[in-house]
mmCIF file of C-alpha atoms in Angstrom:
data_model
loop_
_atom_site.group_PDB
_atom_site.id
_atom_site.type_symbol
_atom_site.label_atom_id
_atom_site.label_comp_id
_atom_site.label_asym_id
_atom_site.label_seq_id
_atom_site.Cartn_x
_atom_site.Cartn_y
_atom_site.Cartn_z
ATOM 1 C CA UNK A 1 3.085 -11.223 -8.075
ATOM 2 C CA UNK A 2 3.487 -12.571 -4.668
ATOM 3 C CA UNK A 3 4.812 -11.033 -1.381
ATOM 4 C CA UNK A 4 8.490 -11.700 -1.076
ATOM 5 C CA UNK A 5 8.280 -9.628 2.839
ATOM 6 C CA UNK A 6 5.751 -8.132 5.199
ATOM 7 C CA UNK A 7 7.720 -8.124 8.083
ATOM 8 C CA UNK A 8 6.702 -4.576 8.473
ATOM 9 C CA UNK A 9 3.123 -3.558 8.632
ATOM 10 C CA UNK A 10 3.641 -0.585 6.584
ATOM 11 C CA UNK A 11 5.854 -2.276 4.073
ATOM 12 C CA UNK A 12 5.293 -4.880 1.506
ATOM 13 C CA UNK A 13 8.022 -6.403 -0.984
ATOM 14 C CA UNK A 14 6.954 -8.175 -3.756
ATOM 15 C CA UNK A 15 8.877 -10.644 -5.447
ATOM 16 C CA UNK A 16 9.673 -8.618 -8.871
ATOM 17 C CA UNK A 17 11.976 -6.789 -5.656
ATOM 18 C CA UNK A 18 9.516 -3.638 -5.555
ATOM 19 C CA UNK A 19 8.558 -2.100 -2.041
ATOM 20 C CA UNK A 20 5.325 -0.242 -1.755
ATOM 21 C CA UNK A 21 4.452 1.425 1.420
ATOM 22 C CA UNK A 22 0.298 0.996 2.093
ATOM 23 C CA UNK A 23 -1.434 3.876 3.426
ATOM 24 C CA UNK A 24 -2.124 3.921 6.839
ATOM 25 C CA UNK A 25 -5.947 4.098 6.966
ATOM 26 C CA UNK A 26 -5.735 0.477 4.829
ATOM 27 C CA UNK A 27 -3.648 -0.996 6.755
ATOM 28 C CA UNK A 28 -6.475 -3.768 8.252
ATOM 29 C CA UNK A 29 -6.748 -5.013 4.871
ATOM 30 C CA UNK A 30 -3.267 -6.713 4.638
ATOM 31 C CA UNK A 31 -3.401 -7.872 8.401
ATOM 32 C CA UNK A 32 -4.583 -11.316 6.503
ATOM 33 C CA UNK A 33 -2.370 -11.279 3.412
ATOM 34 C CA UNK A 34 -0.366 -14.765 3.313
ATOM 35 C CA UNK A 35 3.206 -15.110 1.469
ATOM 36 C CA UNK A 36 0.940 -16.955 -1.601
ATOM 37 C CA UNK A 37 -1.450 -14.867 -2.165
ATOM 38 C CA UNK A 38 -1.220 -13.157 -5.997
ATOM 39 C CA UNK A 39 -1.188 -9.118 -6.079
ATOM 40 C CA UNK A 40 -1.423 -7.018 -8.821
ATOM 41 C CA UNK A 41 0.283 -3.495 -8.766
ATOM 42 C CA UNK A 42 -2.368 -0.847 -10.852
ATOM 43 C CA UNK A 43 -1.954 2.718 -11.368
ATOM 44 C CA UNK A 44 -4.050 5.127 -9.776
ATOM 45 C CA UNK A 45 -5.663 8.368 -9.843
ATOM 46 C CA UNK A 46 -5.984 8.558 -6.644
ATOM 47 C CA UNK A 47 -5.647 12.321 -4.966
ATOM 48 C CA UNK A 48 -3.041 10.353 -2.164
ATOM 49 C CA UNK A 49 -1.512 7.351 -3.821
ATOM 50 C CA UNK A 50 0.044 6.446 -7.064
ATOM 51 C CA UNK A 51 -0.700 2.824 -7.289
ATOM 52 C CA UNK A 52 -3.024 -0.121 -5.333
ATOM 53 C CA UNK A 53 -2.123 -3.472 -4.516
ATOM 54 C CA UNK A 54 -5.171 -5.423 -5.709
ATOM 55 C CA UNK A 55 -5.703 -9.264 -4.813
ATOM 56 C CA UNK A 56 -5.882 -10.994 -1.380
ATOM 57 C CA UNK A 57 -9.384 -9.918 -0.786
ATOM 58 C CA UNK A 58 -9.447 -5.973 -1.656
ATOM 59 C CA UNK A 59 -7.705 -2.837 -2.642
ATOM 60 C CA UNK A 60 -5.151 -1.169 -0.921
ATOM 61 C CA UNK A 61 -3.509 2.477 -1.564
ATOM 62 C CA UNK A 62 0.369 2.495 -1.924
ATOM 63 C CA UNK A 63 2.996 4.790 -2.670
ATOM 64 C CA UNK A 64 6.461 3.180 -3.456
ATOM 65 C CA UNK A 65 8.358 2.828 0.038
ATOM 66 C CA UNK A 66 11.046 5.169 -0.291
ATOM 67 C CA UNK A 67 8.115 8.437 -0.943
ATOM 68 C CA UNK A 68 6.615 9.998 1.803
ATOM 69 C CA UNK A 69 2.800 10.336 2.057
ATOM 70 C CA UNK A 70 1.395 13.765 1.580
ATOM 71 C CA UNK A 71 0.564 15.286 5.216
ATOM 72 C CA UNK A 72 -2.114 17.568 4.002
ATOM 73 C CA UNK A 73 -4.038 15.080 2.195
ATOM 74 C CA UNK A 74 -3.500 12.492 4.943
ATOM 75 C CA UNK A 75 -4.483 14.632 7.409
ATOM 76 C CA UNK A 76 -7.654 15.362 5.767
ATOM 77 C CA UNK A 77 -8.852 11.485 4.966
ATOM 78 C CA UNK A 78 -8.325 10.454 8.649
ATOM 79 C CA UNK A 79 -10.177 13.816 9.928
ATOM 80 C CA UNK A 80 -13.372 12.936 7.453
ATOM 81 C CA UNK A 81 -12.958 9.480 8.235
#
């Protein structure tokens, strides 16, 4: 898949019309995504996201946009660093 919008650093829309909100701490990852670069949506067991947005370089940690990140868990990642 490719990004349809980024227009929003938190926010990505793909062009199958999904939006996936990228957790915060991965943020620098997408700062270089381009409009043709090929993503792949995986599941995750991840303890704070439910998917990743592989491709373009790396692995990011998303949620789908209209979910709210659990404070707890966030809190705790960007205390441990």
């Amino acid at each position: 898949m490719r990004i349809r919008s980024h227009s929003e650093s938190h926010i990505v829309e793909l062009d199958d019309g999904s939006r996936w909100q990228i957790f915060p701490v991965d943020l620098d990852l997408t700062l270089g995504w381009k409009p043709e670069a090929e993503l792949s949506i995986v599941p995750t067991d991840d303890e704070i996201s439910s998917h990743a947005l592989m491709g373009a370089g790396g692995k990011v940690r998303v949620i789908p946009a209209d979910e709210s990140w659990p404070v707890r868990e966030v809190k705790s990642i960007l205390k441990d660093g």
